[in-house]
Every structure is written in C-alpha cells, then in structure tokens.
PDB file of C-alpha atoms in Angstrom:
ATOM      1  CA  MET D 179    -129.558 -89.803  45.360  1.00 62.00           C
ATOM      2  CA  ASN D 180    -128.179 -87.695  48.151  1.00 81.00           C
ATOM      3  CA  LEU D 181    -125.624 -84.995  47.283  1.00 84.00           C
ATOM      4  CA  LYS D 182    -123.418 -85.918  50.250  1.00 85.00           C
ATOM      5  CA  ARG D 183    -123.203 -89.523  49.051  1.00 87.00           C
ATOM      6  CA  ILE D 184    -122.221 -88.385  45.563  1.00 89.00           C
ATOM      7  CA  PHE D 185    -119.513 -86.142  47.017  1.00 91.00           C
ATOM      8  CA  GLY D 186    -118.348 -88.999  49.268  1.00 91.00           C
ATOM      9  CA  ALA D 187    -118.144 -91.342  46.288  1.00 92.00           C
ATOM     10  CA  LEU D 188    -116.171 -88.726  44.352  1.00 94.00           C
ATOM     11  CA  LEU D 189    -113.719 -88.265  47.234  1.00 94.00           C
ATOM     12  CA  THR D 190    -113.340 -92.028  47.563  1.00 95.00           C
ATOM     13  CA  PHE D 191    -112.652 -92.371  43.842  1.00 96.00           C
ATOM     14  CA  LEU D 192    -110.058 -89.575  43.923  1.00 95.00           C
ATOM     15  CA  GLY D 193    -108.434 -91.213  46.937  1.00 95.00           C
ATOM     16  CA  ILE D 194    -108.169 -94.528  45.127  1.00 96.00           C
ATOM     17  CA  ILE D 195    -106.615 -92.792  42.122  1.00 96.00           C
ATOM     18  CA  GLY D 196    -104.110 -91.016  44.387  1.00 93.00           C
ATOM     19  CA  LEU D 197    -103.145 -94.257  46.124  1.00 94.00           C
ATOM     20  CA  ILE D 198    -102.731 -96.075  42.820  1.00 94.00           C
ATOM     21  CA  TYR D 199    -100.531 -93.261  41.509  1.00 91.00           C
ATOM     22  CA  ALA D 200     -98.436 -93.327  44.700  1.00 89.00           C
ATOM     23  CA  ALA D 201     -97.995 -97.079  44.280  1.00 89.00           C
ATOM     24  CA  TYR D 202     -96.983 -96.531  40.644  1.00 88.00           C
ATOM     25  CA  LEU D 203     -94.375 -93.974  41.733  1.00 84.00           C
ATOM     26  CA  PHE D 204     -93.130 -96.342  44.421  1.00 83.00           C
ATOM     27  CA  VAL D 205     -92.552 -99.119  41.908  1.00 83.00           C
ATOM     28  CA  ASN D 206     -90.964 -96.945  39.234  1.00 79.00           C
ATOM     29  CA  THR D 207     -88.882 -94.546  41.330  1.00 68.00           C
ATOM     30  CA  SER D 208     -85.190 -94.081  41.771  1.00 68.00           C
ATOM     31  CA  THR D 209     -83.580 -92.868  44.978  1.00 66.00           C
ATOM     32  CA  GLY D 210     -83.948 -89.158  44.177  1.00 62.00           C
ATOM     33  CA  THR D 211     -85.276 -86.819  46.850  1.00 61.00           C
ATOM     34  CA  ARG D 212     -87.863 -85.254  44.545  1.00 63.00           C
ATOM     35  CA  ASN D 213     -89.411 -88.635  43.810  1.00 73.00           C
ATOM     36  CA  ILE D 214     -89.707 -89.490  47.502  1.00 80.00           C
ATOM     37  CA  LYS D 215     -91.384 -86.153  48.232  1.00 82.00           C
ATOM     38  CA  SER D 216     -93.934 -86.646  45.474  1.00 83.00           C
ATOM     39  CA  LEU D 217     -94.529 -90.238  46.590  1.00 85.00           C
ATOM     40  CA  VAL D 218     -95.297 -89.124  50.140  1.00 87.00           C
ATOM     41  CA  THR D 219     -97.436 -86.209  48.937  1.00 90.00           C
ATOM     42  CA  TYR D 220     -99.615 -88.310  46.620  1.00 91.00           C
ATOM     43  CA  GLY D 221     -99.862 -91.077  49.209  1.00 91.00           C
ATOM     44  CA  LEU D 222    -101.022 -88.750  52.002  1.00 94.00           C
ATOM     45  CA  ILE D 223    -103.512 -86.927  49.790  1.00 95.00           C
ATOM     46  CA  GLY D 224    -104.849 -90.274  48.539  1.00 94.00           C
ATOM     47  CA  ILE D 225    -105.287 -91.605  52.077  1.00 96.00           C
ATOM     48  CA  LEU D 226    -106.921 -88.355  53.211  1.00 95.00           C
ATOM     49  CA  PHE D 227    -109.427 -88.323  50.331  1.00 95.00           C
ATOM     50  CA  PHE D 228    -110.156 -92.038  50.652  1.00 95.00           C
ATOM     51  CA  VAL D 229    -110.807 -91.950  54.406  1.00 95.00           C
ATOM     52  CA  SER D 230    -112.892 -88.769  54.259  1.00 94.00           C
ATOM     53  CA  GLY D 231    -114.977 -90.130  51.366  1.00 93.00           C
ATOM     54  CA  ILE D 232    -115.663 -93.432  53.135  1.00 93.00           C
ATOM     55  CA  GLY D 233    -116.520 -91.562  56.333  1.00 92.00           C
ATOM     56  CA  LEU D 234    -118.923 -89.270  54.489  1.00 89.00           C
ATOM     57  CA  ILE D 235    -120.672 -92.209  52.848  1.00 87.00           C
ATOM     58  CA  LYS D 236    -120.937 -94.104  56.155  1.00 88.00           C
ATOM     59  CA  THR D 237    -122.349 -91.229  58.195  1.00 87.00           C
ATOM     60  CA  THR D 238    -124.903 -90.018  55.634  1.00 82.00           C
ATOM     61  CA  LYS D 239    -128.368 -91.393  56.394  1.00 80.00           C
ATOM     62  CA  ASP D 240    -130.826 -92.426  53.714  1.00 75.00           C
ATOM     63  CA  GLU D 241    -133.841 -90.129  53.628  1.00 72.00           C
ATOM     64  CA  SER D 242    -136.612 -90.893  51.212  1.00 57.00           C
TER      65      SER D 242
END
C-alpha cells in the first residue's frame, strides 16, 4: 500500500475524530467564551484534517 494513502487515511480519521469531538462540545456546552473558542478550534482543525486527508487519497495514483 502506498505511504501517501496511509497518511491520507490517518488524516481523514483524525479529522473525523475532531469533528465528532466538536459536535460533542456543541451539544454539551454552556454559553461560556472558553467553550465557544474550543468548539471553533476543534471544528476547524477537524475540517482541515478531513479535507486534506480526502484530497490526498483522491490525488494519489495507484502504482503497482
């Protein structure tokens, strides 16, 4: 298996975990400023990792 595809899958997995954690914080948060900052931070990092991982998997060609 190609190393770039493994790294892309890892980034995608980390992005999914970040998005799930951001959703968990969104559901269980109060109106405090610190909670909103952490929600936005985890959400943006999750989206960034997810999109970059999917892009890396899509653009990597299979070479046998």
